[in-house]
XYZ file of C-alpha atoms in Angstrom:
429
model
C 103.052 59.226 76.100
C 104.088 56.026 77.805
C 100.305 54.619 77.852
C 99.965 55.490 73.909
C 103.253 53.797 73.149
C 102.404 50.754 75.102
C 98.831 50.633 73.434
C 100.476 50.862 69.926
C 102.918 48.089 70.745
C 99.946 45.799 71.861
C 98.077 46.496 68.977
C 101.322 45.673 66.833
C 102.238 42.573 68.882
C 98.636 41.358 68.779
C 98.827 39.160 65.126
C 102.062 37.578 66.553
C 100.810 36.693 69.938
C 97.558 35.192 68.232
C 99.870 33.003 65.684
C 101.881 31.802 68.650
C 98.570 30.457 70.202
C 97.230 29.151 67.328
C 97.195 28.971 63.112
C 93.828 30.547 62.708
C 93.805 33.216 59.949
C 93.607 36.893 61.108
C 90.196 37.934 62.081
C 88.430 41.236 61.387
C 87.649 43.145 64.208
C 84.405 45.041 64.792
C 83.982 48.455 66.043
C 80.734 50.284 65.625
C 79.651 49.422 61.893
C 83.247 49.525 60.462
C 85.335 46.308 60.202
C 89.015 46.673 60.740
C 91.207 43.840 59.191
C 94.675 43.578 60.831
C 97.388 42.353 58.372
C 98.598 38.892 58.545
C 102.146 40.184 58.728
C 103.298 43.619 59.812
C 106.476 45.587 58.792
C 108.444 46.002 62.142
C 109.491 49.397 61.325
C 105.834 50.720 60.785
C 103.936 48.119 62.979
C 103.025 50.982 65.580
C 102.058 53.718 62.922
C 99.891 51.262 61.036
C 98.093 49.923 63.967
C 97.276 53.415 65.343
C 95.979 54.487 61.787
C 93.605 51.380 61.658
C 92.422 51.964 64.715
C 91.683 56.037 64.387
C 89.987 55.157 60.927
C 87.545 53.459 62.770
C 86.337 56.364 64.926
C 86.254 58.834 61.766
C 82.380 60.503 61.420
C 80.672 59.160 58.477
C 80.845 61.382 55.328
C 78.376 60.920 52.371
C 79.755 59.587 49.110
C 78.765 59.643 45.715
C 80.036 58.002 42.066
C 79.263 58.435 38.843
C 79.568 56.112 35.961
C 78.295 55.050 32.217
C 77.201 52.355 30.067
C 77.215 52.478 26.384
C 76.175 49.714 23.855
C 76.980 50.739 20.007
C 76.694 48.461 17.101
C 76.904 47.892 13.274
C 74.000 46.073 12.345
C 71.957 44.145 9.548
C 68.403 43.492 10.179
C 65.576 42.227 7.806
C 62.614 44.240 7.586
C 60.141 41.446 8.746
C 62.150 40.838 11.793
C 59.961 43.444 14.009
C 56.805 43.543 11.750
C 56.351 40.246 10.036
C 54.690 40.230 6.483
C 54.555 37.873 3.224
C 55.634 40.833 1.174
C 58.853 40.272 -0.741
C 60.333 43.334 0.823
C 60.005 41.981 4.331
C 63.322 39.879 3.405
C 65.186 43.089 2.377
C 67.949 44.089 4.798
C 68.284 47.218 6.656
C 71.795 48.298 7.127
C 73.515 50.995 9.364
C 74.939 51.914 12.539
C 73.341 52.635 16.213
C 74.094 53.714 19.885
C 71.245 51.245 21.205
C 71.969 52.325 25.051
C 73.615 55.283 26.364
C 73.003 55.822 30.234
C 74.496 57.940 32.990
C 74.462 56.271 36.277
C 74.752 58.109 39.651
C 74.751 56.382 42.909
C 76.007 57.147 46.324
C 75.835 56.709 50.137
C 73.634 59.091 52.149
C 73.839 57.673 55.460
C 75.463 54.357 56.891
C 72.098 52.784 56.145
C 70.779 54.786 53.344
C 71.843 54.788 49.612
C 70.282 56.002 46.306
C 70.781 55.270 42.492
C 69.580 57.319 39.544
C 70.165 56.428 35.857
C 69.327 58.038 32.454
C 68.590 56.362 29.204
C 67.832 57.430 25.228
C 64.208 56.191 24.942
C 65.029 55.381 21.221
C 68.345 54.239 19.614
C 70.419 56.854 17.851
C 70.890 55.937 14.145
C 68.813 53.274 12.203
C 65.804 51.847 13.527
C 63.794 48.882 12.962
C 61.497 50.865 10.337
C 64.609 51.796 8.466
C 64.619 55.551 9.194
C 67.453 57.349 10.661
C 66.765 59.061 14.062
C 69.944 61.417 14.895
C 68.702 63.392 17.889
C 66.994 61.783 21.204
C 66.361 63.546 24.713
C 67.473 61.621 27.532
C 65.028 60.366 30.235
C 65.132 59.247 33.835
C 65.136 55.321 33.760
C 65.978 54.485 37.517
C 65.425 56.934 40.588
C 65.478 54.729 43.682
C 66.205 54.957 47.361
C 67.357 52.029 49.524
C 67.335 51.905 53.253
C 68.848 48.831 55.000
C 67.154 48.234 58.314
C 68.976 44.848 58.723
C 70.315 42.123 56.404
C 67.000 40.339 56.465
C 65.019 43.832 55.650
C 65.520 46.578 53.198
C 63.406 48.712 51.261
C 63.990 50.380 47.915
C 61.508 53.248 46.855
C 61.031 54.960 43.767
C 61.531 54.061 39.929
C 62.857 50.447 39.503
C 63.452 47.246 37.636
C 60.403 45.340 38.235
C 60.387 41.595 37.298
C 59.399 38.369 39.005
C 62.327 36.169 37.019
C 66.117 36.251 37.101
C 66.530 37.553 33.479
C 63.989 40.534 33.858
C 66.366 41.756 36.624
C 69.790 41.455 35.182
C 72.150 44.427 34.652
C 72.346 45.403 31.154
C 76.407 45.426 31.709
C 76.503 41.825 32.674
C 74.353 40.359 29.892
C 75.883 37.193 27.931
C 73.687 37.465 25.031
C 73.623 40.639 22.748
C 70.565 41.993 24.847
C 67.630 41.161 27.007
C 65.091 38.428 26.089
C 62.041 39.217 23.964
C 59.275 37.715 26.168
C 60.460 38.155 29.962
C 58.687 40.869 30.266
C 56.954 42.033 26.619
C 53.798 43.455 28.655
C 55.955 46.215 31.072
C 58.286 48.027 28.324
C 56.521 51.255 27.420
C 53.953 53.516 28.722
C 51.633 52.404 25.990
C 52.358 48.484 27.003
C 49.472 46.978 28.973
C 51.433 47.437 32.408
C 52.657 50.871 31.428
C 55.985 50.358 32.250
C 59.206 51.951 31.428
C 61.848 49.733 30.162
C 60.797 47.194 32.531
C 60.500 49.879 35.217
C 57.664 50.547 37.548
C 56.949 53.127 40.403
C 56.584 51.695 43.748
C 58.107 50.121 47.047
C 60.055 46.825 47.150
C 61.100 44.748 50.469
C 64.116 42.791 50.202
C 66.156 40.887 52.306
C 68.600 37.690 53.011
C 67.932 34.815 55.508
C 69.429 31.279 55.695
C 73.268 32.560 56.005
C 72.534 34.663 52.855
C 71.413 31.761 50.615
C 67.869 32.449 50.704
C 66.705 35.982 49.126
C 63.255 37.491 48.979
C 61.686 40.559 47.176
C 58.131 41.743 47.685
C 56.682 44.789 46.320
C 53.706 46.963 45.483
C 53.767 49.297 42.277
C 51.640 51.334 40.327
C 51.388 49.407 37.252
C 48.462 49.927 34.858
C 46.514 52.961 35.931
C 44.516 55.424 33.657
C 42.053 56.821 36.639
C 44.009 56.866 39.584
C 41.999 54.276 41.224
C 43.356 51.123 39.994
C 44.333 48.396 42.251
C 48.317 47.978 42.801
C 50.467 45.747 41.040
C 52.124 43.210 43.354
C 55.271 41.358 42.401
C 57.145 38.819 44.504
C 59.937 36.431 44.200
C 62.450 34.075 46.198
C 65.557 32.612 45.219
C 67.633 30.097 46.848
C 71.762 29.827 45.970
C 73.067 26.486 46.353
C 76.414 27.667 46.503
C 78.098 31.102 46.506
C 75.558 33.656 47.811
C 74.473 36.575 45.284
C 73.739 39.824 47.070
C 73.849 42.219 44.041
C 70.453 44.229 43.382
C 70.935 43.507 39.636
C 71.913 39.857 38.806
C 74.390 38.913 36.525
C 73.971 37.089 33.147
C 77.477 35.507 33.493
C 80.115 35.667 35.523
C 83.399 34.873 33.506
C 84.322 32.059 36.100
C 84.285 34.277 39.038
C 82.681 32.180 41.758
C 80.372 29.250 41.618
C 76.668 29.679 41.510
C 73.550 27.480 41.257
C 70.477 29.578 41.725
C 66.826 28.591 41.604
C 64.081 31.133 41.811
C 60.485 31.550 41.392
C 58.216 34.473 41.446
C 54.553 36.087 40.970
C 53.547 39.018 39.077
C 49.647 40.200 39.503
C 47.456 43.125 38.828
C 43.712 43.061 38.857
C 42.865 40.077 36.237
C 46.489 39.572 35.288
C 48.921 37.372 36.655
C 52.311 35.837 35.917
C 53.814 33.013 37.328
C 57.529 32.060 36.755
C 60.287 29.781 37.820
C 64.214 29.910 36.796
C 67.363 28.343 37.537
C 70.707 29.949 36.766
C 74.141 27.774 36.850
C 77.744 29.627 36.436
C 80.690 27.391 37.434
C 84.383 26.382 36.405
C 84.135 23.529 33.766
C 87.497 22.093 33.088
C 90.787 23.827 32.924
C 89.896 25.876 30.087
C 87.173 28.060 31.594
C 83.401 28.188 32.843
C 80.010 27.663 31.858
C 76.757 29.302 32.076
C 73.244 28.208 31.772
C 70.256 30.420 32.474
C 66.684 29.100 31.852
C 63.397 29.918 32.770
C 59.363 29.176 32.438
C 56.348 31.628 32.391
C 52.420 31.107 32.562
C 50.516 34.177 32.323
C 47.337 35.507 31.447
C 45.235 38.664 31.352
C 42.178 36.412 32.751
C 38.821 36.293 31.289
C 36.535 39.016 33.115
C 35.395 41.560 30.588
C 33.112 43.226 32.830
C 36.032 44.345 35.501
C 37.238 48.059 35.142
C 40.594 47.028 35.102
C 40.500 43.869 32.909
C 43.585 42.479 30.956
C 41.598 40.084 28.998
C 42.028 41.654 25.777
C 45.515 42.909 26.728
C 47.412 39.873 27.728
C 46.327 36.461 26.211
C 47.080 33.099 28.046
C 50.369 32.035 27.228
C 53.739 30.277 28.038
C 57.054 31.307 27.866
C 60.348 29.047 27.548
C 63.561 30.448 27.849
C 67.234 29.339 27.686
C 70.896 30.616 27.386
C 73.857 28.325 27.364
C 77.440 29.801 26.933
C 80.971 28.813 27.699
C 83.773 31.213 28.686
C 87.547 30.205 27.902
C 89.455 32.231 30.310
C 92.946 32.246 28.175
C 91.417 33.756 25.014
C 88.848 35.726 26.964
C 85.947 34.494 24.086
C 82.786 33.320 24.887
C 80.348 31.329 22.526
C 76.844 31.239 23.306
C 73.443 30.294 22.159
C 69.751 31.527 22.994
C 66.351 29.822 22.837
C 63.133 31.432 23.286
C 59.522 30.529 22.609
C 56.020 32.360 23.082
C 53.283 30.005 22.798
C 49.891 31.870 22.953
C 46.720 29.859 23.756
C 44.214 32.542 24.283
C 40.638 31.883 25.748
C 37.901 32.958 23.556
C 37.074 36.236 25.568
C 40.849 37.080 24.765
C 40.387 36.462 21.277
C 37.556 38.832 20.102
C 36.265 38.732 17.014
C 39.341 36.341 15.797
C 39.140 32.979 15.647
C 41.311 31.662 19.043
C 43.134 29.254 16.629
C 44.086 32.144 14.310
C 44.857 34.454 17.146
C 47.117 31.847 18.824
C 49.066 31.644 15.681
C 49.315 35.338 14.818
C 50.437 36.135 18.306
C 53.202 33.115 18.927
C 56.567 33.394 17.936
C 60.438 31.843 18.684
C 63.595 33.289 18.907
C 66.989 31.358 18.220
C 70.409 32.736 18.178
C 73.981 32.715 18.975
C 77.044 34.578 19.165
C 80.925 35.193 20.215
C 81.736 37.701 22.746
C 85.364 38.915 23.453
C 86.238 40.324 26.782
C 88.841 43.144 26.994
C 88.133 43.830 30.562
C 85.432 41.812 31.663
C 81.886 43.506 31.720
C 83.952 47.011 31.695
C 84.744 46.531 27.822
C 83.869 43.995 25.379
C 82.794 43.155 21.966
C 79.981 40.901 20.664
C 79.286 39.438 17.433
C 75.662 38.092 17.149
C 73.102 36.496 14.748
C 69.445 36.133 15.691
C 66.555 34.869 13.708
C 62.767 35.223 14.890
C 59.932 33.240 13.442
C 56.396 33.841 13.084
C 53.445 32.243 11.450
C 52.468 34.489 8.778
C 49.020 34.650 6.786
C 49.015 33.222 3.258
C 46.479 34.135 0.442
C 44.334 31.146 1.369
C 41.747 31.717 4.288
C 42.963 30.655 7.928
C 46.168 29.487 6.375
C 49.431 30.294 7.753
C 52.953 29.781 6.931
C 56.211 30.070 8.989
C 58.721 32.770 8.253
C 61.789 33.397 9.603
C 63.840 36.903 9.544
C 67.367 37.699 10.551
C 69.310 40.113 12.687
C 73.099 40.627 12.758
C 74.636 42.724 15.345
C 78.300 43.784 15.850
C 78.074 45.556 19.267
C 80.990 47.308 21.676
C 80.392 47.796 25.147
C 81.789 50.099 27.690
C 80.986 50.312 31.326
C 82.131 51.972 34.375
C 80.509 52.598 37.669
C-alpha cells in the first residue's frame, strides 16, 4: 500500500520536478506501442488518480475497433445536351434540368490488430435522378467501391491489398470529401473509370497490392503497386503504378490526399508518377500548394501535367494502341478560402491535347482524329463550408469545348457547352 502511494506520488510529482530542472514542454512517454502524455499541469486533488489511470491505460490489452460513416453529394443541375456528347445539332444547346443524388457512399473502417486495418466503401454506379442523356433514373443498386486491407510493418513500409484507388497523380488519389472543385477532373484518369474502359477500372479503382511508406522524417512518400489492369483472358501482364512525393513543409500521411485544406497547416508538395501495362504508359508530375496568405485566409493551388500513350505495336496481344492515343493533359485549380466568411471561390482549367500516331488513328486521318478527341474544360465556383468538409454547399459553372465537324469535309469548328451545379455535401467518418 505504501509502495503504491509512493509510486503514485512520483508520477504526480514528475512534471513539477522536470519543470524545476528545465522549461522544456511535457514529453510523451512511450510504453509498448502506446503513447502516454502527462499533462503540463495537474490538479493536486486528483494528481494520484490521474497518474495511475494514465499508467494503467498503457497496459490494457488491444481491442479491435470499427467505425462507420457516409458521404453524399446531391445537387440541382442544368446541363446542355452537348456537354457529354458534342454535336452540331441545334438541340445540343438545349438544357436538361433536374435534381440528382450524384454520390452516395457508406464507409466502414476499423483496426483489426495493432498493425492491421481495413476499409470498405460502397457507391451507386450511376446518379439517381436526371442523367446526362436526359432520362430519369430512380432506382440504383449499390456496388462495392473499395475493399482493402492494410498492414503496417514499419513507418517506411506498409502494404495495402484489395480493391483500391489507383493513380500516378495527386488528383486521382484525392478523397471525394476533400475536393475543392465540384468534382474530380475529367482527364486525370479517363481510361480507368468503368469496366468497359481500356484499363477496365471501377471509378478509378483496381485490384492489386500496393506498397507505401515514408522516409526522410516523413517528408518523402512513395507508392508502388501491381494491379490487374486490362485482362480479358487471364494471361495479361500486370499493371504497374508508382509515385513519389516530397513535402517541403508539413508532412502528409493520409491515404487519400486533400484537394484543399482550408488554411489548416502549410503544404508544398511535389510529386511524379508512372502508370504502365503492356504497350501503355502514363508519365505525370504534379504540385500542390496550400498555405495561409494574408490575414483573410489561405490559398490553394493544384497543378499537374501528364503524357500518355497506348503505343504503336498492333501485333501485341495486349496492345493499347487503338485504345489510348498519344496525348498530353494539363490541369490547374486555384482557390482562396476566406476564414471569416467560410467562403472559397475557385477556378479550374483542363486541356486534353491528342496527337495520335498513324497506327492509333486507324482509318481516320490523324489530324482529324486529334481534333475529334481533343477537348478542354474551364469552370469556376463558390463554396460555403458550414462545417469544413463535413457539411458544405458548392455552386459551380463549367464549360467544355470540343472540335465539332461541320458540313464541309475535314472542317471543324469549336463548340462550347455548359453545366451548372448547386451541390450539397455531407460527410462523416
